[in-house]
CSV table of C-alpha atoms and ligand atoms in Angstrom, one decimal:
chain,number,residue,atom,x,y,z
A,201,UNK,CA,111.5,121.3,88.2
A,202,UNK,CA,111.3,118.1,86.4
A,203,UNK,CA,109.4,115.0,87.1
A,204,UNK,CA,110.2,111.5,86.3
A,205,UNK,CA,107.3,110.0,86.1
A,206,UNK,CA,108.6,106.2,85.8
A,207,UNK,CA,111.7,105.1,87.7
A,208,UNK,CA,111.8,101.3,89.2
A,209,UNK,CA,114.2,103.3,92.0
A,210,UNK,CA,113.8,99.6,94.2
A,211,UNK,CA,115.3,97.5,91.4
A,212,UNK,CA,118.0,95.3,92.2
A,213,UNK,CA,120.6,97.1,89.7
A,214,UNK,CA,120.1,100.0,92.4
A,215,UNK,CA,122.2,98.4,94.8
A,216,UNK,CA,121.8,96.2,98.6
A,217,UNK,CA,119.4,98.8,100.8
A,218,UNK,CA,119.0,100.9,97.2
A,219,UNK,CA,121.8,102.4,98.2
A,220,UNK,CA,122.7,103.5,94.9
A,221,UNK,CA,118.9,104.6,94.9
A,222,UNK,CA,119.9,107.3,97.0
A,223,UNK,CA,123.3,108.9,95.9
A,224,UNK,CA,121.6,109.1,92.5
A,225,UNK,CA,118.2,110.3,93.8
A,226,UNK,CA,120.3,112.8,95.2
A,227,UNK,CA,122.3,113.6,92.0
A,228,UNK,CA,118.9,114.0,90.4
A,229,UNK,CA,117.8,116.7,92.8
A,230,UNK,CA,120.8,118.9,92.2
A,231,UNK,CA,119.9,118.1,87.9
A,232,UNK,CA,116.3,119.9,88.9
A,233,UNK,CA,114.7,116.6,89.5
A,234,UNK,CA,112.3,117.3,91.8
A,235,UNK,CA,109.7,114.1,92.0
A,236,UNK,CA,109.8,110.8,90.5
A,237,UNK,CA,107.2,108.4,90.8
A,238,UNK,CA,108.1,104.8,91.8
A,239,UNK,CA,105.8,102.4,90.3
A,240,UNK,CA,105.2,98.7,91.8
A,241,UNK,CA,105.0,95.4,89.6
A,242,UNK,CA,104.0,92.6,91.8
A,243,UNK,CA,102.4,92.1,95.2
A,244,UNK,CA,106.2,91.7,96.8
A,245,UNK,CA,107.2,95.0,95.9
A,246,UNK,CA,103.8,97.4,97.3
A,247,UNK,CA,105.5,98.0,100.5
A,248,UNK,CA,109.2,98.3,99.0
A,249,UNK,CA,107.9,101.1,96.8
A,250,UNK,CA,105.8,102.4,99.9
A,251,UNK,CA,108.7,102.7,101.8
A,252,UNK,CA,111.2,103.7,99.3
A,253,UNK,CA,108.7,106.8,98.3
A,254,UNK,CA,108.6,108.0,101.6
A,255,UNK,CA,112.1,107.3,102.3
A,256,UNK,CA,113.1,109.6,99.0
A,257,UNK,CA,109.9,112.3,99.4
A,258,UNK,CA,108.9,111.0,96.2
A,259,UNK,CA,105.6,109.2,95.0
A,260,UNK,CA,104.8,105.7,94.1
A,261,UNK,CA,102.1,103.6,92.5
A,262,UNK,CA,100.8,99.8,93.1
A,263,UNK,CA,100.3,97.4,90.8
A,264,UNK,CA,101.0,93.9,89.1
A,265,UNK,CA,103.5,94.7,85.8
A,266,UNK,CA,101.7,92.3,82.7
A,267,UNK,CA,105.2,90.4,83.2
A,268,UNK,CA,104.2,89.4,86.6
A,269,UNK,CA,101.2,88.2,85.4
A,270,UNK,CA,102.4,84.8,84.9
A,271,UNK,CA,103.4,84.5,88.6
A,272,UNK,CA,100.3,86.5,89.9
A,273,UNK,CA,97.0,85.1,91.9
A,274,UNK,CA,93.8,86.1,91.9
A,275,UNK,CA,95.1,86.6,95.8
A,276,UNK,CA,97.0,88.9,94.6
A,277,UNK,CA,94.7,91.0,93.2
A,278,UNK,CA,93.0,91.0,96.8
A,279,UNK,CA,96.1,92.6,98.3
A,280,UNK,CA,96.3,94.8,96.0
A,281,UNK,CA,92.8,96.4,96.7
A,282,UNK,CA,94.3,96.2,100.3
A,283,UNK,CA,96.3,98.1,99.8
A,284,UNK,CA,94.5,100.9,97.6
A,285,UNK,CA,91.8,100.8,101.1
A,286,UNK,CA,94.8,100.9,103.5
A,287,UNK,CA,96.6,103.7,102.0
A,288,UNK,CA,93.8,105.7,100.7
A,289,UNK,CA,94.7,108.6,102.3
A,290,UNK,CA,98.5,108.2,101.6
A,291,UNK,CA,99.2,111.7,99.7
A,292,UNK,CA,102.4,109.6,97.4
A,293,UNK,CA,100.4,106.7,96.4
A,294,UNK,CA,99.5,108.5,93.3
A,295,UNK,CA,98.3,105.8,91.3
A,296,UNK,CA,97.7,102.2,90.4
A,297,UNK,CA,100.3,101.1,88.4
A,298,UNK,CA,102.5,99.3,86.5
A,299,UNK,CA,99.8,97.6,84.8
A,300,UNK,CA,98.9,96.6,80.9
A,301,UNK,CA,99.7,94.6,77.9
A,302,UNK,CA,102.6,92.8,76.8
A,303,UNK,CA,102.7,91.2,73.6
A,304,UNK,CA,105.9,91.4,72.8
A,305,UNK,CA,107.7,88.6,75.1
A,306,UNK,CA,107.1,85.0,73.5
A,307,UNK,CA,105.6,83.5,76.9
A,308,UNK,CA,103.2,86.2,77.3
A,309,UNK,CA,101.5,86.2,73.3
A,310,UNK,CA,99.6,82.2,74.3
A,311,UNK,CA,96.0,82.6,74.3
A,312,UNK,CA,96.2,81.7,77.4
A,313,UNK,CA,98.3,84.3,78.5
A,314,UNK,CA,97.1,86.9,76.3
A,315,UNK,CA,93.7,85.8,78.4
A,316,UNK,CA,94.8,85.9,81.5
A,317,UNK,CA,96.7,89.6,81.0
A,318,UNK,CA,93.6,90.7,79.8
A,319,UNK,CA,91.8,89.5,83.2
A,320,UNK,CA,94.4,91.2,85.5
A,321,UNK,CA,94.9,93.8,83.2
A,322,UNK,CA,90.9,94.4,83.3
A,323,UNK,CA,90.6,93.9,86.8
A,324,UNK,CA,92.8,96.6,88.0
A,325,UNK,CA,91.2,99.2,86.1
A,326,UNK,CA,88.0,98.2,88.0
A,327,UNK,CA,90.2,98.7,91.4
A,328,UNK,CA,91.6,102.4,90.0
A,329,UNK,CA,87.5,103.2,89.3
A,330,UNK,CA,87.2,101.7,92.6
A,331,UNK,CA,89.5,103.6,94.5
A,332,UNK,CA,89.3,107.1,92.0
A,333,UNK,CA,93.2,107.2,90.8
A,334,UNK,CA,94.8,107.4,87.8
A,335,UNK,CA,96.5,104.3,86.3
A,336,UNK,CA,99.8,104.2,84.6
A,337,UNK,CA,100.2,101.6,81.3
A,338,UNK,CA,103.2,99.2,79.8
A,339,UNK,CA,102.4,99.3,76.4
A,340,UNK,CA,104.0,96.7,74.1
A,341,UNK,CA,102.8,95.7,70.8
A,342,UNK,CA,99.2,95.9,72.7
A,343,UNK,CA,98.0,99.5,72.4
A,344,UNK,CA,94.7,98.6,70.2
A,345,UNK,CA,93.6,96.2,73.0
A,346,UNK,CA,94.7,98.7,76.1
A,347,UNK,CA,92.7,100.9,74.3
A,348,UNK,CA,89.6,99.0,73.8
A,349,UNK,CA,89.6,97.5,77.5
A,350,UNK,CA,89.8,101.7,78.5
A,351,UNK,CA,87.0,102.5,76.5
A,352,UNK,CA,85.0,100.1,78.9
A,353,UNK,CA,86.3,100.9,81.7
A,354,UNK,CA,87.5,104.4,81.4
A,355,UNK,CA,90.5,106.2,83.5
A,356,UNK,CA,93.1,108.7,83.3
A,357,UNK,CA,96.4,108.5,83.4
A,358,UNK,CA,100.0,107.5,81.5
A,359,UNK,CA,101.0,105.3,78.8
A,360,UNK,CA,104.8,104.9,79.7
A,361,UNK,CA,107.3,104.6,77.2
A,362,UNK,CA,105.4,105.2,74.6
A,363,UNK,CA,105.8,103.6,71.3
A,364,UNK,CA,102.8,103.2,69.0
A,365,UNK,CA,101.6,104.9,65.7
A,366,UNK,CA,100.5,108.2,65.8
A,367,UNK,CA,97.1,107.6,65.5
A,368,UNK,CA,97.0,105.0,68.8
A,369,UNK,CA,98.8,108.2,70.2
A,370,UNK,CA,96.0,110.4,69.6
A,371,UNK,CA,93.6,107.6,70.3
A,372,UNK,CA,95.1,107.8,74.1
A,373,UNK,CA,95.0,111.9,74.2
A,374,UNK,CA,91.3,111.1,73.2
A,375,UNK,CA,90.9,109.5,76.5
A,376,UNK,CA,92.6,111.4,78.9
A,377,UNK,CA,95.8,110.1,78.9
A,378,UNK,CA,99.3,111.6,78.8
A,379,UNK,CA,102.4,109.8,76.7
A,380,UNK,CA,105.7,109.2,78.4
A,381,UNK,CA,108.8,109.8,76.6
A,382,UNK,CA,112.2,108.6,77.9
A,383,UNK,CA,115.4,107.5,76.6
A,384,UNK,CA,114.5,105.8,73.8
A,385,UNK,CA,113.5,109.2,72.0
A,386,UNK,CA,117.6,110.3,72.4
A,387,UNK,CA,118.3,107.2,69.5
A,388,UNK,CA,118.3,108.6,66.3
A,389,UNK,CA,117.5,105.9,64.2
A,390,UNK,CA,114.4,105.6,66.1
A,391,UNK,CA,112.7,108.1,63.5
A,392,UNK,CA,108.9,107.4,64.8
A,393,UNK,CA,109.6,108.0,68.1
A,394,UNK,CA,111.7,111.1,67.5
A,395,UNK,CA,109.0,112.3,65.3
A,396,UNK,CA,105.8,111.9,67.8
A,397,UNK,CA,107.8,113.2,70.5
A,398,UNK,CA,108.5,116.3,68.3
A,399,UNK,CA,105.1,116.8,66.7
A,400,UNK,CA,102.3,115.6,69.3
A,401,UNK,CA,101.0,118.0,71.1
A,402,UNK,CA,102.9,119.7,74.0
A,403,UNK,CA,100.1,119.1,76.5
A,404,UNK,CA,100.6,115.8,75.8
A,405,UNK,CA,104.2,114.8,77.2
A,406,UNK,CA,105.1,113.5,80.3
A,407,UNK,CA,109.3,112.5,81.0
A,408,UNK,CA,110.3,109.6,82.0
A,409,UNK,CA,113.7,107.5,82.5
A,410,UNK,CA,112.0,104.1,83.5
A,411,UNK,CA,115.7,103.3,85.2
A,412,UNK,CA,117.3,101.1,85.9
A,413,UNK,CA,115.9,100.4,82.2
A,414,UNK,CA,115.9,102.1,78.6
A,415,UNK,CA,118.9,104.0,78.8
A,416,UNK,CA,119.5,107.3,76.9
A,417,UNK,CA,121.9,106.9,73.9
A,418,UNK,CA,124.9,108.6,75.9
A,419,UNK,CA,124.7,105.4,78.6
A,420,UNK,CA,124.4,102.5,76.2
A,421,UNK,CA,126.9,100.3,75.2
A,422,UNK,CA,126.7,97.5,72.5
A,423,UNK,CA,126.8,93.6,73.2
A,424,UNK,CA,130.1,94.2,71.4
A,425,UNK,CA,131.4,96.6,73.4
A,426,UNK,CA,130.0,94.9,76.2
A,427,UNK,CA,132.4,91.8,75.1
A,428,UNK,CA,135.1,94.4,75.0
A,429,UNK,CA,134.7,94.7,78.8
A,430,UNK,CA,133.1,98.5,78.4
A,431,UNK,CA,130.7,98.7,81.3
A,432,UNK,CA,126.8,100.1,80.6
A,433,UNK,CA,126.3,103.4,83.2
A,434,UNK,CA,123.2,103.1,85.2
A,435,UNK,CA,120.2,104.9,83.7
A,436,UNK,CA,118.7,107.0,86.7
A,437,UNK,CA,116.7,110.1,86.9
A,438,UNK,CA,119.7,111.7,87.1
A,439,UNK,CA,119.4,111.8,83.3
A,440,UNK,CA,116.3,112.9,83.2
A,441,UNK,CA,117.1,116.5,82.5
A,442,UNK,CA,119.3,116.2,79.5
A,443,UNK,CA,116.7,113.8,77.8
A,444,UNK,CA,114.0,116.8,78.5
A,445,UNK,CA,117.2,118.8,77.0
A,446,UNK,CA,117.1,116.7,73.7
A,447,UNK,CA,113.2,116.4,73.9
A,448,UNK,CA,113.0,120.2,73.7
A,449,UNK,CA,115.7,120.5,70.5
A,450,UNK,CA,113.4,117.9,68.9
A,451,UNK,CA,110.8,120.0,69.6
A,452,UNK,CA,112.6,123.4,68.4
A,453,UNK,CA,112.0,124.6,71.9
A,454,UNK,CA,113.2,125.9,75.1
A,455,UNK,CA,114.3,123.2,77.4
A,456,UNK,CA,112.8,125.7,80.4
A,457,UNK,CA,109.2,125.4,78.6
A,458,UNK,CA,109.3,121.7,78.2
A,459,UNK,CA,109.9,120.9,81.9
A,460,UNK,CA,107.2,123.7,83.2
A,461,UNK,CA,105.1,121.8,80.6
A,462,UNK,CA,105.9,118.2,81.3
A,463,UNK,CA,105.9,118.8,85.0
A,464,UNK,CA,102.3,120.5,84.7
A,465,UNK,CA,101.3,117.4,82.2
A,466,UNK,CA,102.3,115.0,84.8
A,467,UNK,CA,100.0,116.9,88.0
A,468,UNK,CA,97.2,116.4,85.5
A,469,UNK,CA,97.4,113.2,84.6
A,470,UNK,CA,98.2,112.3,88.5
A,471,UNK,CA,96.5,115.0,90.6
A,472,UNK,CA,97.6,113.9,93.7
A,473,UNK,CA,101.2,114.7,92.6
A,474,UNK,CA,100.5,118.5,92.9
A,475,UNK,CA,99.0,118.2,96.3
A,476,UNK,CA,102.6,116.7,97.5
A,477,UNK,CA,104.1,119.5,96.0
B,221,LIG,ZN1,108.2,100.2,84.2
């Protein structure tokens, strides 16, 4: 089976009462999906994701996204170790997460900002020490300071969507962590991406369709297009299987032996995954 290992399955694109959510969720399962992990990004979403997880017999993760940080309290971080206490012994909460860097969006590069990402970014690697569970990293533009905060306060886990150089990439498998690769590595002019997710080691890789966002090649459609009145399909983990499929010709390998070892990749980097399974 496969695992998506980053799906916002509570976004608003997936429809009133996620309905949508659950017709593709569905879809997925008859694709071989057979566990996604739903990850949280502010304090208004923990028990959505909760909820949703259980609802679906998937996993989920809590956290405060590094774009929530502008609309996050210190109150916030409070609720989330809450949380982590309240459902400690919940076998899907499988890690803390969506949490990181984000240096990419204008509003979020200020000092100040960069400051204050750097506090709640800081401070919820103390609550995953805290509470033993993996974490699971945005990484934009950031991965040099991610990794130097991790070095202090080390803990396992994913850096989603990966896109750095191949040395941060190592720098990551140094610590423990495992490397998502989604839809973005199905672009071929995106030659560094295609070439780490073809070259870095196979124990390395995890799969991920972060939907409703980064959709594979065969779902994108231009701002031109767009204009044109052709309408973008949804990116779900219903896709997940054919990007493994393109993963694995990148790779020169079986698609079967990238899925046994992506799914094994992803227990390890959040052990609590395999208990639910
Ligand atoms: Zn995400």
């Amino acid at each position: 089976m496969w695992i998506d290992t980053h799906c916002h399955l509570d976004a608003p694109e997936f429809g009133a009462d996620h309905a949508l959510a659950f017709s593709l969720r569905e879809l997925a399962a008859a694709r071989g999906v057979g566990r996604c992990v739903i990850p949280a990004v502010a304090r208004s979403n923990f028990e959505t994701v909760r909820l949703l997880a259980q609802r679906l017999g998937d996993a989920y993760a809590v956290g405060i996204h590094p774009l929530c940080v502008p609309g996050a309290s210190e109150d916030d971080l409070a609720a989330l170790d809450a949380a982590l206490t309240e459902h400690r012994d919940d076998p899907r909460l499988v890690a803390v997460g969506e949490i990181g860097l984000d240096f990419f969006v204008p509003e979020l590069c200020t000092s100040e900002m960069r400051e204050r990402q750097d506090f709640f970014y800081r401070a919820q690697l103390r609550l995953a020490r805290k509470h033993g569970l993996p974490v699971i990293v945005h990484v934009r533009r950031s991965a040099d300071k991610l990794l130097k905060h991790l070095r202090e306060l080390p803990v396992g886990g994913i850096a989603h969507a990966f896109n750095g150089s191949e040395q941060q990439a190592q720098a990551f498998i140094d610590l423990g962590f495992k490397l998502g690769f989604g839809g973005a590595s199905t672009f071929e002019p995106a030659r560094q991406l295609r070439r780490l997710a073809a070259e870095l080691p196979l124990s390395a890789l995890v799969m991920e369709t972060d939907s409703p966002d980064i959709p594979p090649q065969w779902l994108y459609v231009t701002a031109a297009e767009r204009a044109a009145g052709r309408v973008q399909g949804i990116n779900s983990p219903a896709e997940l299987p054919r990007i493994g499929a393109e993963v694995a010709a990148l790779r020169g390998v079986p698609v079967d032996e990238l899925m046994r070892a992506s799914t094994a990749n992803a227990w390890a980097a959040l052990p609590r995954l395999k208990a639910l399974t």
